[in-house]
Coordinates of C-alpha atoms in Angstrom, one line a residue:
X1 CA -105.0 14.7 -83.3
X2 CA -102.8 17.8 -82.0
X3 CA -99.3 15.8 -82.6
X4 CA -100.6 15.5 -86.3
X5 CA -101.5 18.9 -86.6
X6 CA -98.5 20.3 -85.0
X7 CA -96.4 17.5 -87.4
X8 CA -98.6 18.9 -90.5
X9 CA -97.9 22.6 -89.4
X10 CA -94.6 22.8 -88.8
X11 CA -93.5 22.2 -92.1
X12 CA -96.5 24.4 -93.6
X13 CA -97.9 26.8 -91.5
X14 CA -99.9 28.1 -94.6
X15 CA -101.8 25.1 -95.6
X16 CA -105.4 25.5 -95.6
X17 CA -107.7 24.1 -92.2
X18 CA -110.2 22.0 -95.2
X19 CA -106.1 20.4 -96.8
X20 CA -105.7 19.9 -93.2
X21 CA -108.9 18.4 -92.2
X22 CA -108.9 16.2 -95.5
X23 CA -105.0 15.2 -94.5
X24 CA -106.1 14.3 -91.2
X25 CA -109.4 12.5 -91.8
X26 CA -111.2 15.5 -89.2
X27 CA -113.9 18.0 -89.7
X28 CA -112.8 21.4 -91.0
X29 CA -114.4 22.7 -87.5
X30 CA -112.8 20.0 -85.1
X31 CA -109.2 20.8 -86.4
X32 CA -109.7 25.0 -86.0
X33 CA -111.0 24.7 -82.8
X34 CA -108.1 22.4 -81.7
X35 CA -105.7 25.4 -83.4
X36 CA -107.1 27.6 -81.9
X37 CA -106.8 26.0 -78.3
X38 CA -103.3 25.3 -79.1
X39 CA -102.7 29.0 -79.7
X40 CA -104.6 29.8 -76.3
X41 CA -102.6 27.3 -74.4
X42 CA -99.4 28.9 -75.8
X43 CA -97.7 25.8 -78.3
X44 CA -98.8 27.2 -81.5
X45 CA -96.6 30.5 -80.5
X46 CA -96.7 32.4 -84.2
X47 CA -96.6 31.3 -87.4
X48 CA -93.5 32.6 -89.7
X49 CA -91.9 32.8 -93.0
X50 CA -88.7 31.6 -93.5
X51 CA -86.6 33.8 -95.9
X52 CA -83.6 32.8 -97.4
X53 CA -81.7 36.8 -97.2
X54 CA -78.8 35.6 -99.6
X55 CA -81.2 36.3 -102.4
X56 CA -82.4 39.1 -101.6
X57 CA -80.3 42.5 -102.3
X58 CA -81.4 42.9 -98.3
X59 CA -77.5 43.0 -95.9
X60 CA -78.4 41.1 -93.1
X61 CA -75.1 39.2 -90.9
X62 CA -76.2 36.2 -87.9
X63 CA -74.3 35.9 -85.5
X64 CA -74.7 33.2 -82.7
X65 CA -73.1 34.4 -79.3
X66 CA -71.8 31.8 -76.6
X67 CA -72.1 33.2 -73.3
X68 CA -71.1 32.6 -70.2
X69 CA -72.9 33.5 -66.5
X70 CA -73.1 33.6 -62.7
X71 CA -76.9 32.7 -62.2
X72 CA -78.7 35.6 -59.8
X73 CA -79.5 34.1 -56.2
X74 CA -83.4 33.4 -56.4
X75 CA -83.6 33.8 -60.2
X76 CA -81.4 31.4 -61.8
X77 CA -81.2 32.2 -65.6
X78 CA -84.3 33.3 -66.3
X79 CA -84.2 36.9 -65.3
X80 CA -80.9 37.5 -67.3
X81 CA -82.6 35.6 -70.5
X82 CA -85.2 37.8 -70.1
X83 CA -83.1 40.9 -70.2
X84 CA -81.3 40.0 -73.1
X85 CA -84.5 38.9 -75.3
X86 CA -85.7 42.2 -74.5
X87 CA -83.3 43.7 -77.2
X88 CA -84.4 43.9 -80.4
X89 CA -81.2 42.7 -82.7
X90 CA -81.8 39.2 -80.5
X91 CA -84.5 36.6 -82.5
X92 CA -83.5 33.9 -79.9
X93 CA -81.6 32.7 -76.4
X94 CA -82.0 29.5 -75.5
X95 CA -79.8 28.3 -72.0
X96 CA -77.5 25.5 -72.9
X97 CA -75.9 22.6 -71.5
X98 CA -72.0 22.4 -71.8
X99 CA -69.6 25.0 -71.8
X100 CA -71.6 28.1 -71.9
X101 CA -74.6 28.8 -70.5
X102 CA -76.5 30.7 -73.5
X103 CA -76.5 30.9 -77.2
X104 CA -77.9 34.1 -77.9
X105 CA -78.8 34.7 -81.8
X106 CA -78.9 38.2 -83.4
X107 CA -79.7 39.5 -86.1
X108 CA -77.4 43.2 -87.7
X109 CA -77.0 44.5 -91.0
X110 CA -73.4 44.7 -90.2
X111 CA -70.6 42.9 -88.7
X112 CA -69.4 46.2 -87.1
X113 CA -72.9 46.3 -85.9
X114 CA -73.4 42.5 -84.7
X115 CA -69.6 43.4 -82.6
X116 CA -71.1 46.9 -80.9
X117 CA -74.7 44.7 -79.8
X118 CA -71.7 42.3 -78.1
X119 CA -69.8 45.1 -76.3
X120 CA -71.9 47.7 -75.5
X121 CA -74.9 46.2 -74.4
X122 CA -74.0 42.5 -74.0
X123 CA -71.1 41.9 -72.5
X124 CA -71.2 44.9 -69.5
X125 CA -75.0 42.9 -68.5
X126 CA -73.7 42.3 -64.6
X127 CA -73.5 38.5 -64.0
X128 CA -72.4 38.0 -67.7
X129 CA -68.4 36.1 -67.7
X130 CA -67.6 36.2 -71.1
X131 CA -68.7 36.1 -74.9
X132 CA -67.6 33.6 -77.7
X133 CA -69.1 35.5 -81.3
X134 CA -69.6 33.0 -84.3
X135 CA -71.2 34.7 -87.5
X136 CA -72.7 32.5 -89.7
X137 CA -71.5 32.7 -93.2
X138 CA -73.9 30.6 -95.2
X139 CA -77.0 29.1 -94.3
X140 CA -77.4 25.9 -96.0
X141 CA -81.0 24.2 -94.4
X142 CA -82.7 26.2 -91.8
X143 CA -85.5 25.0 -89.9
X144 CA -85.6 21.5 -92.4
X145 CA -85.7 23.3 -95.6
X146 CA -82.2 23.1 -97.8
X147 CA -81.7 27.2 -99.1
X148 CA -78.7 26.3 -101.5
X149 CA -78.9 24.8 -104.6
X150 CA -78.4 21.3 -104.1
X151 CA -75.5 19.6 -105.8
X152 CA -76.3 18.2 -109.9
X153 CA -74.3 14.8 -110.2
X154 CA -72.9 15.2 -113.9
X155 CA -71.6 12.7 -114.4
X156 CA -73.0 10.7 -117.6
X157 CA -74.6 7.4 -117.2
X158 CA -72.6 4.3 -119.1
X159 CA -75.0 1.4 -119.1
X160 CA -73.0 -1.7 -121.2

């Protein structure tokens, strides 16, 4: 029951626990309960609303931010991922395999801010090699919903 739940939630966090019970065949009590353990146990870990910015009058510039470190003896990564999720512009770090060891996403109302984040409190973090910044320029889909317009095929029908 909790893959179904988690399948029917990630795509509608909103939808009511009786649509959910009804979708899932459960008892309205069964499915909140296992929700609620979820959340306890830490994989339900918030529930969010996904805003597409470029219609709003709101200035808001992502970056995503390739960087490269020396692991701390006895830490590893985790103690430097945890020092840069501590800042407040950062809404995610995940370590990577590949050429970097991070992707570190922020979020600035400015490019000029996005670029001070990078080298004043970025880039001096001991242990921390280099920087790579990409800003992102439109979103198209985030997190499986499409935010653009999709594309109207006009052209006419000709049936003989």
């Amino acid at each position: 029951m909790r893959e179904k739940i988690l399948a029917v939630m990630e795509k509608n966090s909103r939808i009511d626990i009786k649509d959910l019970a009804a979708l899932l065949g459960e008892s309205e009590v069964a499915v909140a309960n296992e929700i609620a353990e979820m959340e306890k146990e830490n994989i339900i870990c918030g529930y969010h609303t996904l805003i597409n910015w470029d219609n709003t009058s709101e200035e808001k510039v992502v970056a995503l931010i390739e960087v490269k470190v020396t692991p701390q003896r006895g830490m590893g990564f985790d103690k430097l991922a945890e020092r840069i999720y501590q800042y407040s512009e950062v809404t995610a770090v995940y370590l990577m395999s590949g050429a970097f060891d991070f992707t570190v996403i922020i979020e600035g109302k400015t490019m000029r801010q996005v670029a001070q984040f990078v080298s004043d409190k970025l880039a001096p973090l001991e242990s921390v090699l280099s920087t790579a910044t990409h800003f992102v320029l439109k979103k198209y889909k985030d997190h499986g919903t499409v935010l653009c317009d999709q594309i109207q095929d006009e052209r006419m029908l000709i049936t003989p």
